[in-house]
One Martini backbone bead per residue (centre of mass of N, CA, C, O) as a GRO file, in nm:
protein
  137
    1UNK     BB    1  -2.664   2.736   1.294
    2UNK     BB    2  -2.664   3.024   1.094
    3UNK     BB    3  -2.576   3.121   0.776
    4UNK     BB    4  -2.365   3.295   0.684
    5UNK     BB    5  -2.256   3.509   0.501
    6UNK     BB    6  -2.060   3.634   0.230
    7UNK     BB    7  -1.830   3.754   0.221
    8UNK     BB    8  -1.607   4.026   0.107
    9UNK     BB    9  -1.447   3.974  -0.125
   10UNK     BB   10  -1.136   4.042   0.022
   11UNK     BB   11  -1.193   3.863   0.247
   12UNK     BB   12  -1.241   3.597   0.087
   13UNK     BB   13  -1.011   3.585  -0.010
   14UNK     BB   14  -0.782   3.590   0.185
   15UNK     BB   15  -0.969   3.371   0.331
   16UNK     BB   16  -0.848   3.148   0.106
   17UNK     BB   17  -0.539   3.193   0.107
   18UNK     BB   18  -0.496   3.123   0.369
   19UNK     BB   19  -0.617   2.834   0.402
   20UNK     BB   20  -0.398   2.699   0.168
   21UNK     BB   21  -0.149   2.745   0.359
   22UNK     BB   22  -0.249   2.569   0.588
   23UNK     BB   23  -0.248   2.309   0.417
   24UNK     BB   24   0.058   2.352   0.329
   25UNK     BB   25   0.160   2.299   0.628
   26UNK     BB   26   0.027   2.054   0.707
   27UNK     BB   27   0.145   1.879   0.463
   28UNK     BB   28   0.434   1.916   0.577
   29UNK     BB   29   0.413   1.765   0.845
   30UNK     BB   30   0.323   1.481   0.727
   31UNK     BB   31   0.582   1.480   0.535
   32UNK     BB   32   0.790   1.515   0.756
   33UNK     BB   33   0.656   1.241   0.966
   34UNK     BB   34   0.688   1.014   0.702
   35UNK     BB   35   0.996   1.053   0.663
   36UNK     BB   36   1.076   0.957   0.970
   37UNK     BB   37   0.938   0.665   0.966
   38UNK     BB   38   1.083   0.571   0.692
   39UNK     BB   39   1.370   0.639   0.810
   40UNK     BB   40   1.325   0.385   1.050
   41UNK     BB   41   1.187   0.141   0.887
   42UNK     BB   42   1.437   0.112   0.680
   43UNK     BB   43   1.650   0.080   0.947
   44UNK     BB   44   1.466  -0.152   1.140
   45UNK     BB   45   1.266  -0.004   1.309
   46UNK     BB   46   1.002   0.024   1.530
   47UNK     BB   47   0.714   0.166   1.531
   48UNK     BB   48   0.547   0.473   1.643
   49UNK     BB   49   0.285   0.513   1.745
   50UNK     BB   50   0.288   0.808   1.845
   51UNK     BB   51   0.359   0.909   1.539
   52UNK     BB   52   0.116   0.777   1.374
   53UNK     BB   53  -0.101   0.939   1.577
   54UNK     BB   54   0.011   1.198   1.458
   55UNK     BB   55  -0.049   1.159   1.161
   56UNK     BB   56  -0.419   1.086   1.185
   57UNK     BB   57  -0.460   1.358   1.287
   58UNK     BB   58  -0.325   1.503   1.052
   59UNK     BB   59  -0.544   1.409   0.912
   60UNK     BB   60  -0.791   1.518   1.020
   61UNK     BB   61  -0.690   1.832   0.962
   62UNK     BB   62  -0.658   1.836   0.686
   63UNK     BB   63  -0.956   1.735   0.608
   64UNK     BB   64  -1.077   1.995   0.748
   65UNK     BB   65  -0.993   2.224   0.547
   66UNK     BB   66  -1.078   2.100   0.288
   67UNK     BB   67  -1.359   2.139   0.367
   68UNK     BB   68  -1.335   2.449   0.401
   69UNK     BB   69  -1.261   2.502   0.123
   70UNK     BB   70  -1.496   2.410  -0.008
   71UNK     BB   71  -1.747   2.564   0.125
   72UNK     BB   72  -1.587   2.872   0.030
   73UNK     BB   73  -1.573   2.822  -0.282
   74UNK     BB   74  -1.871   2.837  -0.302
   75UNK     BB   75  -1.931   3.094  -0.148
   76UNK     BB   76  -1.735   3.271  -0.279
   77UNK     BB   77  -1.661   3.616  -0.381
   78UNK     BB   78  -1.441   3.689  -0.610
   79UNK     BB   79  -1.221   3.886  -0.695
   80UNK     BB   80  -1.120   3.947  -1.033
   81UNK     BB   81  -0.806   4.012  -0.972
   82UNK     BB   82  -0.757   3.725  -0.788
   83UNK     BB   83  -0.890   3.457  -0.937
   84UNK     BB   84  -0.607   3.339  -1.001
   85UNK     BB   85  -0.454   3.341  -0.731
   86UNK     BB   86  -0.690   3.123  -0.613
   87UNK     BB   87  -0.642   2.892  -0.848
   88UNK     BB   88  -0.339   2.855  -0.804
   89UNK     BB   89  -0.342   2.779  -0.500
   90UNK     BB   90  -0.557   2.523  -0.531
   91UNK     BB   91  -0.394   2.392  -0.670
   92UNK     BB   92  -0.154   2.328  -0.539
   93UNK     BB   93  -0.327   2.178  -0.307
   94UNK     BB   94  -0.392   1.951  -0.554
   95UNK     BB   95  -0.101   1.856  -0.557
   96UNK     BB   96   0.009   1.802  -0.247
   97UNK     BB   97  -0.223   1.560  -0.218
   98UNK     BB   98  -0.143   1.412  -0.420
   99UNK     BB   99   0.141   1.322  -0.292
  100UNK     BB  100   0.051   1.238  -0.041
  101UNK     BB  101  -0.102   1.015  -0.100
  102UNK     BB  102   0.161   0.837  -0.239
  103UNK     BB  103   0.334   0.867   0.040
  104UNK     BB  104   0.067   0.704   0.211
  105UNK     BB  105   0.062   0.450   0.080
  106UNK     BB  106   0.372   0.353   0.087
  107UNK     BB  107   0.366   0.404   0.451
  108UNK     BB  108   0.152   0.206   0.487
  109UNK     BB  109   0.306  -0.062   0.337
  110UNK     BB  110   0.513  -0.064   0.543
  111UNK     BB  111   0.371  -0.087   0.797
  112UNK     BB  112   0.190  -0.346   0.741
  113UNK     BB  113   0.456  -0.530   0.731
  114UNK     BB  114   0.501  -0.469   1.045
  115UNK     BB  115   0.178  -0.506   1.168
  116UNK     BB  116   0.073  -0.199   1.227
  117UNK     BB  117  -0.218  -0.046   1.339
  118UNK     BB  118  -0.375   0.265   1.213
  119UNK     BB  119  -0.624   0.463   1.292
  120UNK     BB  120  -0.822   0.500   1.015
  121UNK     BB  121  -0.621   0.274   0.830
  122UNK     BB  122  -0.762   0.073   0.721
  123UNK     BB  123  -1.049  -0.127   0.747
  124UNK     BB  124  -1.188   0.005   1.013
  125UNK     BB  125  -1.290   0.287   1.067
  126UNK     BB  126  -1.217   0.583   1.254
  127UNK     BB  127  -1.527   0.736   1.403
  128UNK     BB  128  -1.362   1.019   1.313
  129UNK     BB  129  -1.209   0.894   1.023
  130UNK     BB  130  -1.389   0.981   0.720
  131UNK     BB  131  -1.326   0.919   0.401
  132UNK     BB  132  -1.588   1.048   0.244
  133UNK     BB  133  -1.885   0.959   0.152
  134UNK     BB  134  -2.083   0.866   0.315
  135UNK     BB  135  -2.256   0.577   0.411
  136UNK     BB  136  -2.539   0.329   0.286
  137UNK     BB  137  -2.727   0.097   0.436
   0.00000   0.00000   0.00000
């Protein structure tokens, strides 16, 4: 497929400023799903399976967002009035991804003390689910 053009500044801004929207809706989505997972494990309940890959699901929906985030500002000619507007929004997302890192790190740890794997995290990556820069080998 070949290569769109950069859209035109006050497009760019804009759909920049979604994408920022749509990436913190999400990151709400599973810091609100990691609250519910962590206080039933808490509460003594054994894990949902069904929520804990609904959780895996949302966090591969995150991570293609932030990687569409990352090649449109690259590409994106930000008009100069709204760059502060950008630059604001896009901290913004990098600071609650950063929570949610934290968040995640935290629930991975009750979860798999109760022994329960998650495809995706820990261990072997899930085919479909790799953080970080390919592998070389």
């Amino acid at each position: 497929m070949p290569k769109q053009p950069p859209a035109s500044a006050p497009d760019s801004t804009a759909a920049l400023l979604t994408l920022c929207r749509d990436i913190l809706v999400c990151a709400e989505g599973l810091s609100a799903g990691a609250a519910r997972t962590r206080s039933n494990l808490l509460a003594g309940a054994d894990p949902d399976r069904a929520a804990l890959q609904g959780q895996a699901d949302g966090a591969g929906r995150l991570q293609a967002l932030v990687k569409t985030l990352g090649r449109r500002l690259g590409e994106a000619s930000i008009h100069s009035e709204r760059q502060e507007e950008v630059r604001r929004a896009v901290e913004t997302v990098r600071a609650r991804l950063a929570c949610l890192a934290n968040a995640v790190e935290t629930d991975y740890a009750l979860v798999s003390r109760r022994g329960v794997r998650i495809p995706g995290v820990g261990g072997r990556p899930h085919p479909r689910r790799r953080f970080g820069p390919p592998e070389r080998g």
